[in-house]
Coordinates of N, CA and C in Angstrom, one line a residue:
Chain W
X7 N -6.1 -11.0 -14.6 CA -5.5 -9.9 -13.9 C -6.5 -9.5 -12.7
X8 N -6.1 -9.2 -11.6 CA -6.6 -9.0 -10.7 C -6.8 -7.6 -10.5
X9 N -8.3 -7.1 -10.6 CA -8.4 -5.7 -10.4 C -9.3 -5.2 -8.8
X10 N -9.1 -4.3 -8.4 CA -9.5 -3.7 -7.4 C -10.3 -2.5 -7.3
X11 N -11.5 -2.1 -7.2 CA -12.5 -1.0 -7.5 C -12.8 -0.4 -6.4
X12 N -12.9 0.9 -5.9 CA -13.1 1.3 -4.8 C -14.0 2.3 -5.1
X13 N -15.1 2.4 -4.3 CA -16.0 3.9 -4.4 C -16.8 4.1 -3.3
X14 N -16.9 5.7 -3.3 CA -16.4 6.6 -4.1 C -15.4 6.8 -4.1
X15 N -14.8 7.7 -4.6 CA -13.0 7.9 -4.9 C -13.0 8.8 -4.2
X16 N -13.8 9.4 -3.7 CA -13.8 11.1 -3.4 C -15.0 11.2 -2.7
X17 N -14.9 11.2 -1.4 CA -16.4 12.1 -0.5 C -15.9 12.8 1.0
X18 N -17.0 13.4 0.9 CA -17.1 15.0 1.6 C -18.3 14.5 2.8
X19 N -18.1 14.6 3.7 CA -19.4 14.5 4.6 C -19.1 15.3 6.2
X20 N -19.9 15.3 6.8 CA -20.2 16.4 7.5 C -20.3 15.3 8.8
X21 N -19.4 16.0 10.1 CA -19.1 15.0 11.3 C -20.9 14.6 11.8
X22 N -20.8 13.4 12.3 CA -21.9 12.8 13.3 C -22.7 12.3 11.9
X23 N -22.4 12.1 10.9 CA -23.0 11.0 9.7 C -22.6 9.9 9.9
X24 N -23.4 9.1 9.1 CA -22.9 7.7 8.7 C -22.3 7.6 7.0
X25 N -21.8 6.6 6.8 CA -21.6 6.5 5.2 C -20.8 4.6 5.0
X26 N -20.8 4.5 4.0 CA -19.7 3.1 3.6 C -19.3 3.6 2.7
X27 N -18.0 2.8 2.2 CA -16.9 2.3 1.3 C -17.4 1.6 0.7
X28 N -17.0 1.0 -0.5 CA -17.2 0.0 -1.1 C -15.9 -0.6 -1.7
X29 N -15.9 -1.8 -1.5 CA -14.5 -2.6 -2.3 C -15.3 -3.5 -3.0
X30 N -14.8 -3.7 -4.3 CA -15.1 -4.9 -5.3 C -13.9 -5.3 -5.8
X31 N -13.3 -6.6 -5.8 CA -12.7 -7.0 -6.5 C -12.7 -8.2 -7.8
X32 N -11.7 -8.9 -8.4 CA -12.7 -9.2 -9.7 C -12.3 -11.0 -9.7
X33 N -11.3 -11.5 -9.1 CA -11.2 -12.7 -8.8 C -11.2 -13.4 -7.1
X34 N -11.0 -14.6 -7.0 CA -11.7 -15.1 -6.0 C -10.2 -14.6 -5.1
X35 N -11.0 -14.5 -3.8 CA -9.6 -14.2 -2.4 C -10.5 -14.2 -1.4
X36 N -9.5 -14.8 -0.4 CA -10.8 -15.1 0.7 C -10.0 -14.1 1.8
X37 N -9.4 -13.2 1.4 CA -8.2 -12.0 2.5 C -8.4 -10.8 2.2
X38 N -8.8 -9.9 3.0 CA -8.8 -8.5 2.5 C -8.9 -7.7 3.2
X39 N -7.6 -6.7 2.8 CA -7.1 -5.6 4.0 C -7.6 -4.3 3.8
X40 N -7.8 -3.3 4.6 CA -8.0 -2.1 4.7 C -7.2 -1.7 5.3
X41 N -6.3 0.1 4.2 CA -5.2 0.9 5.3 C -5.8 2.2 5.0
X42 N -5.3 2.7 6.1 CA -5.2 4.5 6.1 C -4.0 5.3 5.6
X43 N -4.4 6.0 4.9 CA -3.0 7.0 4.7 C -3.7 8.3 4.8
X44 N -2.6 9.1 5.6 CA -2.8 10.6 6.1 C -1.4 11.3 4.7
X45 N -1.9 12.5 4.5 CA -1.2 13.2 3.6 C 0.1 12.9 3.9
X46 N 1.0 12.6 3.2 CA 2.6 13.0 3.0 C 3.0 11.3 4.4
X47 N 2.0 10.7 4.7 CA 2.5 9.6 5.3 C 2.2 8.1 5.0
X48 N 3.1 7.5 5.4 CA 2.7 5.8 4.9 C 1.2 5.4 5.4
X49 N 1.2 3.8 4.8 CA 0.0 3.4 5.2 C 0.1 2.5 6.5
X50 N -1.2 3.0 7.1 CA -1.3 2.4 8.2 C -2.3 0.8 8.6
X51 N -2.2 0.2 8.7 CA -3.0 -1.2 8.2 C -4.3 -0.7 9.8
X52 N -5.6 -0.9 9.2 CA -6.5 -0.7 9.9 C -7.5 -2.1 10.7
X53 N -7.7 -3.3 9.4 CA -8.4 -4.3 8.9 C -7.8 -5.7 8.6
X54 N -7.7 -6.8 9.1 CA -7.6 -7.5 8.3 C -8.6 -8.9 8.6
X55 N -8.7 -9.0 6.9 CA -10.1 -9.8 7.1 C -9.7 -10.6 6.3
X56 N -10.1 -11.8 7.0 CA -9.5 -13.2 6.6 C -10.5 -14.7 6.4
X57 N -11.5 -14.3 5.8 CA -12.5 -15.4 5.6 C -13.9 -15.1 5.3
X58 N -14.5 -15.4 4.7 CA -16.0 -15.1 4.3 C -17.0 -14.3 5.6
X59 N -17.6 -13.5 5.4 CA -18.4 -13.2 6.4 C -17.4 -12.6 7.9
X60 N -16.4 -12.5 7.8 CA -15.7 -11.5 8.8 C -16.4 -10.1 9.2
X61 N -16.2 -9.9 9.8 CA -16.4 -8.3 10.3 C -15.5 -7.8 11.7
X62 N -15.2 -6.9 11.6 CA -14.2 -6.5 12.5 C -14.3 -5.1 12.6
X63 N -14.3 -4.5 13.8 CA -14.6 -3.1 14.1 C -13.6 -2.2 15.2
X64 N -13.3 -1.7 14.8 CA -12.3 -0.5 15.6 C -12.8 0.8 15.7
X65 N -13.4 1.1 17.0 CA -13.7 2.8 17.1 C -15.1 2.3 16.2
X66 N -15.4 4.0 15.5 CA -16.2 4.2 14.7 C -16.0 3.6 13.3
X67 N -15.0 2.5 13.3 CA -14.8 1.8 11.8 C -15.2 0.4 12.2
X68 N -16.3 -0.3 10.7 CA -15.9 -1.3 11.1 C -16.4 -1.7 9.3
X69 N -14.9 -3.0 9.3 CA -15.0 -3.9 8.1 C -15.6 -4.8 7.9
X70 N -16.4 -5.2 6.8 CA -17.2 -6.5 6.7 C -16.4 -7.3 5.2
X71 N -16.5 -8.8 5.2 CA -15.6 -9.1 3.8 C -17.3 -10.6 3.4
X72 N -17.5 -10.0 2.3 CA -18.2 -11.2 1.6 C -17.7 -11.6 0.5
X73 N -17.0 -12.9 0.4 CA -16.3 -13.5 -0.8 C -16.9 -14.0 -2.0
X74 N -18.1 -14.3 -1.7 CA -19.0 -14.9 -2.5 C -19.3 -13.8 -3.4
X75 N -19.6 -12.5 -3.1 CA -20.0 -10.8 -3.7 C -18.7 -10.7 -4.1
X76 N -17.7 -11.0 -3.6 CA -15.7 -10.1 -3.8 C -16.3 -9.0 -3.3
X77 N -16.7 -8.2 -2.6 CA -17.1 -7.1 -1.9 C -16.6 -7.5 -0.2
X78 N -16.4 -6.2 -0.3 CA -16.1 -5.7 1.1 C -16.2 -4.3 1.4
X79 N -17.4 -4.0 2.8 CA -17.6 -2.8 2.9 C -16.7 -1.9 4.0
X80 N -16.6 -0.7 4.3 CA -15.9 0.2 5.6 C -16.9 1.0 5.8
X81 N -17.6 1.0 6.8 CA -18.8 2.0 7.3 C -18.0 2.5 8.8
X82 N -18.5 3.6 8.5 CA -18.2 5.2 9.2 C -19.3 5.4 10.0
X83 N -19.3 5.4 11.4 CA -20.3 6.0 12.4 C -20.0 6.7 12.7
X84 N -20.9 7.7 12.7 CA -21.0 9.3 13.6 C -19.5 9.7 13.3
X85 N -19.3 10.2 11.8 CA -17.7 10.1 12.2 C -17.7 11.6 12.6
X86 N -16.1 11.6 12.6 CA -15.4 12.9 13.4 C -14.3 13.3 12.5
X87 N -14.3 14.4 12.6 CA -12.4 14.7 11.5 C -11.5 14.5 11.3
X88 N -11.1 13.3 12.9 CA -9.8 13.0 12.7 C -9.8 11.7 12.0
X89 N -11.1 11.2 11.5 CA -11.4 10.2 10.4 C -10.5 10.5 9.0
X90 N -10.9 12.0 8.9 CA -10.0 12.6 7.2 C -9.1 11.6 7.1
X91 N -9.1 11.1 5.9 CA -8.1 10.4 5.0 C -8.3 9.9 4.1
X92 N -7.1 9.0 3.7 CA -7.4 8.4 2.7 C -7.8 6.7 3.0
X93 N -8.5 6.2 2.4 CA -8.5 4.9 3.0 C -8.5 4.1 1.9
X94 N -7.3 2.6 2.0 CA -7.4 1.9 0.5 C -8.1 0.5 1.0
X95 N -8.3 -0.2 -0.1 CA -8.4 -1.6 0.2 C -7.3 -2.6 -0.3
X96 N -7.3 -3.6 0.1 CA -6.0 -4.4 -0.8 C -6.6 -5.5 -0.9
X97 N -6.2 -6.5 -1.5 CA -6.8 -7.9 -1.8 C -5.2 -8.7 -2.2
X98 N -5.5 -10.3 -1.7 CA -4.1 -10.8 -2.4 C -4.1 -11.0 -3.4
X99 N -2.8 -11.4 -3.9 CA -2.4 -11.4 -5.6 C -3.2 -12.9 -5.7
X100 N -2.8 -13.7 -6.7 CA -3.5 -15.0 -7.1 C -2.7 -16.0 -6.3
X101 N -1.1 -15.6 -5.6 CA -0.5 -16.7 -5.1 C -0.9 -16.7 -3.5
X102 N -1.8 -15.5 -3.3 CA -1.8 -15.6 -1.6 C -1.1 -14.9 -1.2
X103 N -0.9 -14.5 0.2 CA -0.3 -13.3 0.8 C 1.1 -13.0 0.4
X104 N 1.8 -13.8 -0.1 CA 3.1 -14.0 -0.2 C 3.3 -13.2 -1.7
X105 N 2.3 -13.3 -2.4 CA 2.6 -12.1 -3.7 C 2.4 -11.2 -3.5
X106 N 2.3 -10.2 -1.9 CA 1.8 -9.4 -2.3 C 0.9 -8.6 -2.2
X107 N 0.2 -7.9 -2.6 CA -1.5 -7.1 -2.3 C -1.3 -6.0 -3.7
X108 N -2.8 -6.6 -4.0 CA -3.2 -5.2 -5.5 C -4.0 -4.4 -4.3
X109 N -3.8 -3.3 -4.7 CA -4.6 -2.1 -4.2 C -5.6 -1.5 -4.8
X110 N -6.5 -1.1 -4.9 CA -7.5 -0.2 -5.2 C -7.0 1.3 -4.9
X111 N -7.4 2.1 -5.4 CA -7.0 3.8 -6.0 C -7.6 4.4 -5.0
X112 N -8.5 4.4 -4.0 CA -8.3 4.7 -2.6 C -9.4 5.7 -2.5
X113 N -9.9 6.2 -1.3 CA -10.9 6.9 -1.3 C -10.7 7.9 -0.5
X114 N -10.7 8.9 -1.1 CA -10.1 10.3 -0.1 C -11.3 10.7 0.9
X115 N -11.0 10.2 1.6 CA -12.8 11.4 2.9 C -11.9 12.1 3.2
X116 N -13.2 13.4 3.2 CA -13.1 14.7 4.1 C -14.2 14.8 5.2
X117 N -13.9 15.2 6.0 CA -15.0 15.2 7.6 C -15.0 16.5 7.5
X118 N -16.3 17.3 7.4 CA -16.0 18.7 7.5 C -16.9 18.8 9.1
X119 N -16.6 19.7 9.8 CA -16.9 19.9 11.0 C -18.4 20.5 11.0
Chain L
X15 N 8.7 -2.2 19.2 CA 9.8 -2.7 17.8 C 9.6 -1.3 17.1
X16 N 10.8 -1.0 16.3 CA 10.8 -0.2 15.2 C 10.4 -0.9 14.2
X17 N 9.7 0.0 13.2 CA 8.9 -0.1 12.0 C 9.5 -0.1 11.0
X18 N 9.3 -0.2 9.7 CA 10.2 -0.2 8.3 C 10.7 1.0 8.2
X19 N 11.9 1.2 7.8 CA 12.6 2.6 8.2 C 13.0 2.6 6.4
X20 N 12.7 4.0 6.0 CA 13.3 4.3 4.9 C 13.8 5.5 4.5
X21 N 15.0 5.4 3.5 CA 15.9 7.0 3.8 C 16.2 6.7 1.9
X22 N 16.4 8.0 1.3 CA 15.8 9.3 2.0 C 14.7 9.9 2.2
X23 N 13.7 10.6 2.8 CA 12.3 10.1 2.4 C 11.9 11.6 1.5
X24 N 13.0 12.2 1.3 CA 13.0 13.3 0.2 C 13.8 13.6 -0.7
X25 N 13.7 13.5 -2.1 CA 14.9 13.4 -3.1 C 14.2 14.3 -4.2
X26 N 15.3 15.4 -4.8 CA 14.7 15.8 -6.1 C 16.3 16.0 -7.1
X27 N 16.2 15.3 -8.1 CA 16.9 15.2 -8.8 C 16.4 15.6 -10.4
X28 N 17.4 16.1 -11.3 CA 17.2 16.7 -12.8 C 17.7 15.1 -13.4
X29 N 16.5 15.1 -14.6 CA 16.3 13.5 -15.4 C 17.6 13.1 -15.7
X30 N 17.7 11.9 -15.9 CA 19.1 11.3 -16.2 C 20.2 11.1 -15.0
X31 N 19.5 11.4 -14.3 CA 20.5 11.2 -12.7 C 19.8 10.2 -12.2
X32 N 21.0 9.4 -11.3 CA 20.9 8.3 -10.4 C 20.5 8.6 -9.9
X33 N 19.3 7.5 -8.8 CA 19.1 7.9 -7.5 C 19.0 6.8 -7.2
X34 N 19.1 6.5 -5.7 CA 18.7 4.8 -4.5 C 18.1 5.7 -3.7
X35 N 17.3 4.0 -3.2 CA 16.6 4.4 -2.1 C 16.5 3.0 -1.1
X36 N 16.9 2.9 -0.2 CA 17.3 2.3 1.4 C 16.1 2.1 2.0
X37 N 16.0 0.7 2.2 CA 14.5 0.1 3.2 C 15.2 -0.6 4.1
X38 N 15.0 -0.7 5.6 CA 15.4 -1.6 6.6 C 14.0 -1.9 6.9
X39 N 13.9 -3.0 6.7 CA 12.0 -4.1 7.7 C 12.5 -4.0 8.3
X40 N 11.5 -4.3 9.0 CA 11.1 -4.7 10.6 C 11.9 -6.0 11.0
X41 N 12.5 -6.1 12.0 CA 13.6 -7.4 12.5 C 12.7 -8.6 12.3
X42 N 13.0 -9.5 11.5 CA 12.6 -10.6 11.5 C 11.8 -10.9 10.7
X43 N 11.2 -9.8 9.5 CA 10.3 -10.2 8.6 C 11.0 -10.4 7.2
X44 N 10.4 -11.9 6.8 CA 11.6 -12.7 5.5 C 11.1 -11.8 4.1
X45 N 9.8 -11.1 4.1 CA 9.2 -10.9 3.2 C 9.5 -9.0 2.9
X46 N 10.2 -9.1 1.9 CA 10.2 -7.2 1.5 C 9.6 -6.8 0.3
X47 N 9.1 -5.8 0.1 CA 8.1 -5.8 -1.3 C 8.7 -3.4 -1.1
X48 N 8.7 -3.7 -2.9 CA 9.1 -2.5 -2.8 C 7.5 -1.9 -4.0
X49 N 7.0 -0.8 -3.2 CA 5.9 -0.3 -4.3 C 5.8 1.0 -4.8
X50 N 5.1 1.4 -5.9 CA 5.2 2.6 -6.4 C 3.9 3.2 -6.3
X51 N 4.5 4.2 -5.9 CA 2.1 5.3 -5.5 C 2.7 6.3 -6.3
X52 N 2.1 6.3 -7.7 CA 2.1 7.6 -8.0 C 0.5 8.5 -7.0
X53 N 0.3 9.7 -7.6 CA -0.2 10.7 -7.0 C -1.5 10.3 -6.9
X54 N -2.0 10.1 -6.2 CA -3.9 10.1 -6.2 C -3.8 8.4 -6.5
X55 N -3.0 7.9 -6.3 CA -3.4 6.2 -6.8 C -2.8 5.3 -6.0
X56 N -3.1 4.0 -5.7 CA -2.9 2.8 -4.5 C -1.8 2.6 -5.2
X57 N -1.0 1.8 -4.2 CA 0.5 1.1 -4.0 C 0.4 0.1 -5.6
X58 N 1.4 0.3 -6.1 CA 1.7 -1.0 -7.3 C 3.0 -1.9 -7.0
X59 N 3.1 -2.9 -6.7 CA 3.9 -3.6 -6.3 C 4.8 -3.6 -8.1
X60 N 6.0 -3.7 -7.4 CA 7.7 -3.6 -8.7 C 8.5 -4.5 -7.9
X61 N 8.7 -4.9 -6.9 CA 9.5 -6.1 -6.9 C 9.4 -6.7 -5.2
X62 N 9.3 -8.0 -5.3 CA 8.9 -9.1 -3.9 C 10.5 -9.9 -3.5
X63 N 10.6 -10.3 -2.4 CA 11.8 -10.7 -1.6 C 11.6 -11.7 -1.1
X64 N 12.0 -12.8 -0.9 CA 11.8 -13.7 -0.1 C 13.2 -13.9 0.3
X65 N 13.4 -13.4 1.7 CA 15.1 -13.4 2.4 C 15.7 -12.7 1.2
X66 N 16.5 -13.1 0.4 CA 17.6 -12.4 -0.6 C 17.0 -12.6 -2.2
X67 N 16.3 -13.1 -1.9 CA 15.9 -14.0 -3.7 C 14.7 -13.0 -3.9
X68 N 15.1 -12.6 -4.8 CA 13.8 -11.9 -6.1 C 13.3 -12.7 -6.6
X69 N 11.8 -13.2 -6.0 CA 10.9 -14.2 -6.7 C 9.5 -13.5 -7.6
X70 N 9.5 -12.4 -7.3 CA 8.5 -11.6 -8.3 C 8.9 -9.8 -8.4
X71 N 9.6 -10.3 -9.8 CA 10.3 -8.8 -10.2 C 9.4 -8.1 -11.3
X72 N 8.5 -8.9 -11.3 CA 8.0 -8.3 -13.0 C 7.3 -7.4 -13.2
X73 N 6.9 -6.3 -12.5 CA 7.1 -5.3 -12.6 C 7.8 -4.5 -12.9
X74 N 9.1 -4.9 -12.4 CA 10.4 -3.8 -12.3 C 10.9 -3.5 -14.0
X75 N 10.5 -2.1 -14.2 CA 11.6 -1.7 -15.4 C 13.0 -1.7 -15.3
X76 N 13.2 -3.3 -15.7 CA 14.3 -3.8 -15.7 C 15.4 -2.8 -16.4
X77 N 14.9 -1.7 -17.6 CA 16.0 -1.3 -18.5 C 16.6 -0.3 -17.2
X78 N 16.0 0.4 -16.2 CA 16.6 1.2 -15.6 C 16.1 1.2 -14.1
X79 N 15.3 0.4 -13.6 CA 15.2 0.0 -12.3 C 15.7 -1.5 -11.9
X80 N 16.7 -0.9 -10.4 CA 17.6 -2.2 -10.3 C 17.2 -2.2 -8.8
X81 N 17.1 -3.2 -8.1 CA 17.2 -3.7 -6.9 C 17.9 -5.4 -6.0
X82 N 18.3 -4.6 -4.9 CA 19.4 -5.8 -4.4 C 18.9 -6.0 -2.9
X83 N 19.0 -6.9 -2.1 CA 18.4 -7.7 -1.0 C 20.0 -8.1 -0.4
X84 N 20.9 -7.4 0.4 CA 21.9 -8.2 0.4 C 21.7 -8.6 1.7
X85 N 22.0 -9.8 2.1 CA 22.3 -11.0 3.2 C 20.8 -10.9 3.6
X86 N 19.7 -10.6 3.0 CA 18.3 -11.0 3.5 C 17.6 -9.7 4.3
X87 N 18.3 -8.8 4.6 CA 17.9 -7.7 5.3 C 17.4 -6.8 4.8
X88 N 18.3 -5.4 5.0 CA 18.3 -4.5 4.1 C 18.2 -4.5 2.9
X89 N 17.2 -3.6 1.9 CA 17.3 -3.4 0.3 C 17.5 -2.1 -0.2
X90 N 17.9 -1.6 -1.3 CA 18.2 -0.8 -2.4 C 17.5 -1.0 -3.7
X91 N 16.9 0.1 -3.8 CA 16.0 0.0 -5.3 C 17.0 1.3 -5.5
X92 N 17.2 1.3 -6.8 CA 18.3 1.9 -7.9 C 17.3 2.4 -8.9
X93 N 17.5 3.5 -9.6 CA 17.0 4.5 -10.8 C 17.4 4.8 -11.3
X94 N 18.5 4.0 -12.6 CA 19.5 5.1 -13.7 C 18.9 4.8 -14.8
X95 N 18.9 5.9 -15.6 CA 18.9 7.1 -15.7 C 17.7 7.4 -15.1
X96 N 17.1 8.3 -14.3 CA 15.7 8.4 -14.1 C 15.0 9.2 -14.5
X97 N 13.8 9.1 -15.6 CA 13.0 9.8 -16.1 C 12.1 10.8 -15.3
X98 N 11.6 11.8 -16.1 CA 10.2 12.8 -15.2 C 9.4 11.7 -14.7
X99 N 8.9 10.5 -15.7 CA 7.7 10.0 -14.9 C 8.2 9.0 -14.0
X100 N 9.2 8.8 -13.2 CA 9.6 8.5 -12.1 C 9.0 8.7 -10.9
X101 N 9.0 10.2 -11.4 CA 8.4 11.5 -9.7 C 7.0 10.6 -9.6
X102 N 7.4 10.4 -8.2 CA 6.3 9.0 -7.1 C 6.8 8.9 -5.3
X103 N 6.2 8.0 -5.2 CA 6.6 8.0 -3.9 C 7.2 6.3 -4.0
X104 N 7.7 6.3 -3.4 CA 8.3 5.0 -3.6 C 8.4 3.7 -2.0
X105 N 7.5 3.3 -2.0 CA 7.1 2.6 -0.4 C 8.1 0.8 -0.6
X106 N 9.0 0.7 1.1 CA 9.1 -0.4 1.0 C 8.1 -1.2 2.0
X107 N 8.4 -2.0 1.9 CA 6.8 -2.8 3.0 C 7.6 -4.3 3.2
X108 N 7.6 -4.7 4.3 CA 7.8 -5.9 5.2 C 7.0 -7.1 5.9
X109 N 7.0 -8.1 5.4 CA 5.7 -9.2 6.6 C 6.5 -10.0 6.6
X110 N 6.0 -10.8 7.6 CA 6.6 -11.7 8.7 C 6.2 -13.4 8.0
X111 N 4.9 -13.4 8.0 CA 3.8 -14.3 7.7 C 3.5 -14.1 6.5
X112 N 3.8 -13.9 5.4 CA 3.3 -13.5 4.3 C 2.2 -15.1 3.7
X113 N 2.6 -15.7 4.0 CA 1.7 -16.9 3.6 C 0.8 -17.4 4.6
X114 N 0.7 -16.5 5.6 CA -0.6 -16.7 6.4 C -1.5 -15.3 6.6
X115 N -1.0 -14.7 7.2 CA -2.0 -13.7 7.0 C -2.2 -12.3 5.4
X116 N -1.0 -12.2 5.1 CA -0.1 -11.5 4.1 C -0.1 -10.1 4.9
X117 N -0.2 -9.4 5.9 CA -0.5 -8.3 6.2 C 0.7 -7.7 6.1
X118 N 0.8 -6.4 5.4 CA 2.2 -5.8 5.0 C 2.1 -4.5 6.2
X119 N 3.7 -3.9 6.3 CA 3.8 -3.1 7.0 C 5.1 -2.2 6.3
X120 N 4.2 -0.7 6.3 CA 4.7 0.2 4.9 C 5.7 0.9 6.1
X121 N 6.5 1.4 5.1 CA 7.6 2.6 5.6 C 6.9 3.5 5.1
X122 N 7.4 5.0 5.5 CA 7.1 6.0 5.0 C 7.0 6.7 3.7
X123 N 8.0 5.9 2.9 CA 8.4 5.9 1.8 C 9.2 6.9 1.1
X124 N 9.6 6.9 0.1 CA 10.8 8.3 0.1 C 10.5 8.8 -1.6
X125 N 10.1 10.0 -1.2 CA 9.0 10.9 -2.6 C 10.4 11.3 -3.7
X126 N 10.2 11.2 -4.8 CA 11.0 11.0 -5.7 C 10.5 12.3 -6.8
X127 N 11.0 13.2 -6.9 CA 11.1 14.4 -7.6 C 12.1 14.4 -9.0
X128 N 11.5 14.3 -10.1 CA 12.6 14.6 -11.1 C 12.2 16.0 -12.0
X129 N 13.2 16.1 -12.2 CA 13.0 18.1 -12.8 C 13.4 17.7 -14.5

């Protein structure tokens, strides 16, 4: 079974920090997405990372995917508050994008000003 | 392009009552996937589409979750009788390329209250 681990589940930091995410997952996938969700709205796809050693960056986000680890990090520069959210990871199922995406339980940031 | 559209995206019903809930994808994407977020926790996939065909339902509590894909477009996920632990949000999600990139694209999803 394919499991998805995200941490921390829960952080608080203070604008103009740095910080990472962390994604582990527990079988092999060489694809792996990151989304945002804002309170009371869908997810929004931020990331998608599609091979060993990817990295891709938007703004003050940027995703790195190591498959060889099943890790993949989200590091936060100098963030700002309109960062607040939730942010998940997903990984594909065992058949490839077409099963689907397991999710990880997601990591709530707060950006306090 | 309009995005995955879903209605209603607010429902509160007392247990034992029916309820649906309506996903239109995105024009042109063969792939629909319907998921369940309870509160504080990531998307769980309950049933996958390929055009009309339910190729991964196994999730779905078959005894009282139903879902239908008619002519490949539009879908309906169904709740009779629907229990307390129902109350979730209920996301449909659409891709185009599911076997190349898999990148899914969520509706808003439609919050499901049972009293």
């Amino acid at each position: 079974e394919l499991k998805v681990e995200q941490n921390p589940l829960f952080l608080s930091m203070q604008e103009g920090k740095n910080y990472t995410i962390y994604c582990n997952y527990s079988t092999t996938s060489d694809r792996l997405y990151w989304y945002r969700q804002d309170p009371g709205k869908s997810l929004e796809s931020l990331f998608v990372l599609l091979s060993n050693g990817a990295v891709k960056q938007e703004g003050r986000l940027m995703a790195s995917l190591d498959t060889k680890a099943r890790l993949s990090t989200l590091h936060i520069t100098a963030a700002v508050h309109d960062l607040s959210a939730t942010y998940f990871c997903a990984v594909d199922g065992p058949g490839g994008g077409a099963d689907g995406l397991t999710f990880g339980k997601g990591t709530h940031l707060i950006i306090q000003p | 392009e309009a995005g995955v559209v879903q209605s209603p995206r607010y429902k509160i019903i007392e247990k034992k009552q029916p309820v649906a809930f309506w996903c239109n994808p995105i024009s042109g994407h063969n792939t629909l996937y319907w998921y369940l977020q309870n509160l504080g926790q990531g998307p769980e996939l309950l049933i996958r589409y390929e055009n009309e065909e339910a190729v991964d339902d196994s999730q779905l509590p078959k005894d009282r979750f139903s879902a239908e894909r008619l002519k490949g477009v539009d879908s309906t996920l169904k709740i009779q009788p629907a229990e307390l632990g129902d109350s979730a949000v209920y996301l449909c999600a659409s891709s185009k390329d599911g076997l190349m990139t898999g990148e899914l694209f969520f509706g808003e999803g439609s919050r499901l209250t049972v009293l």
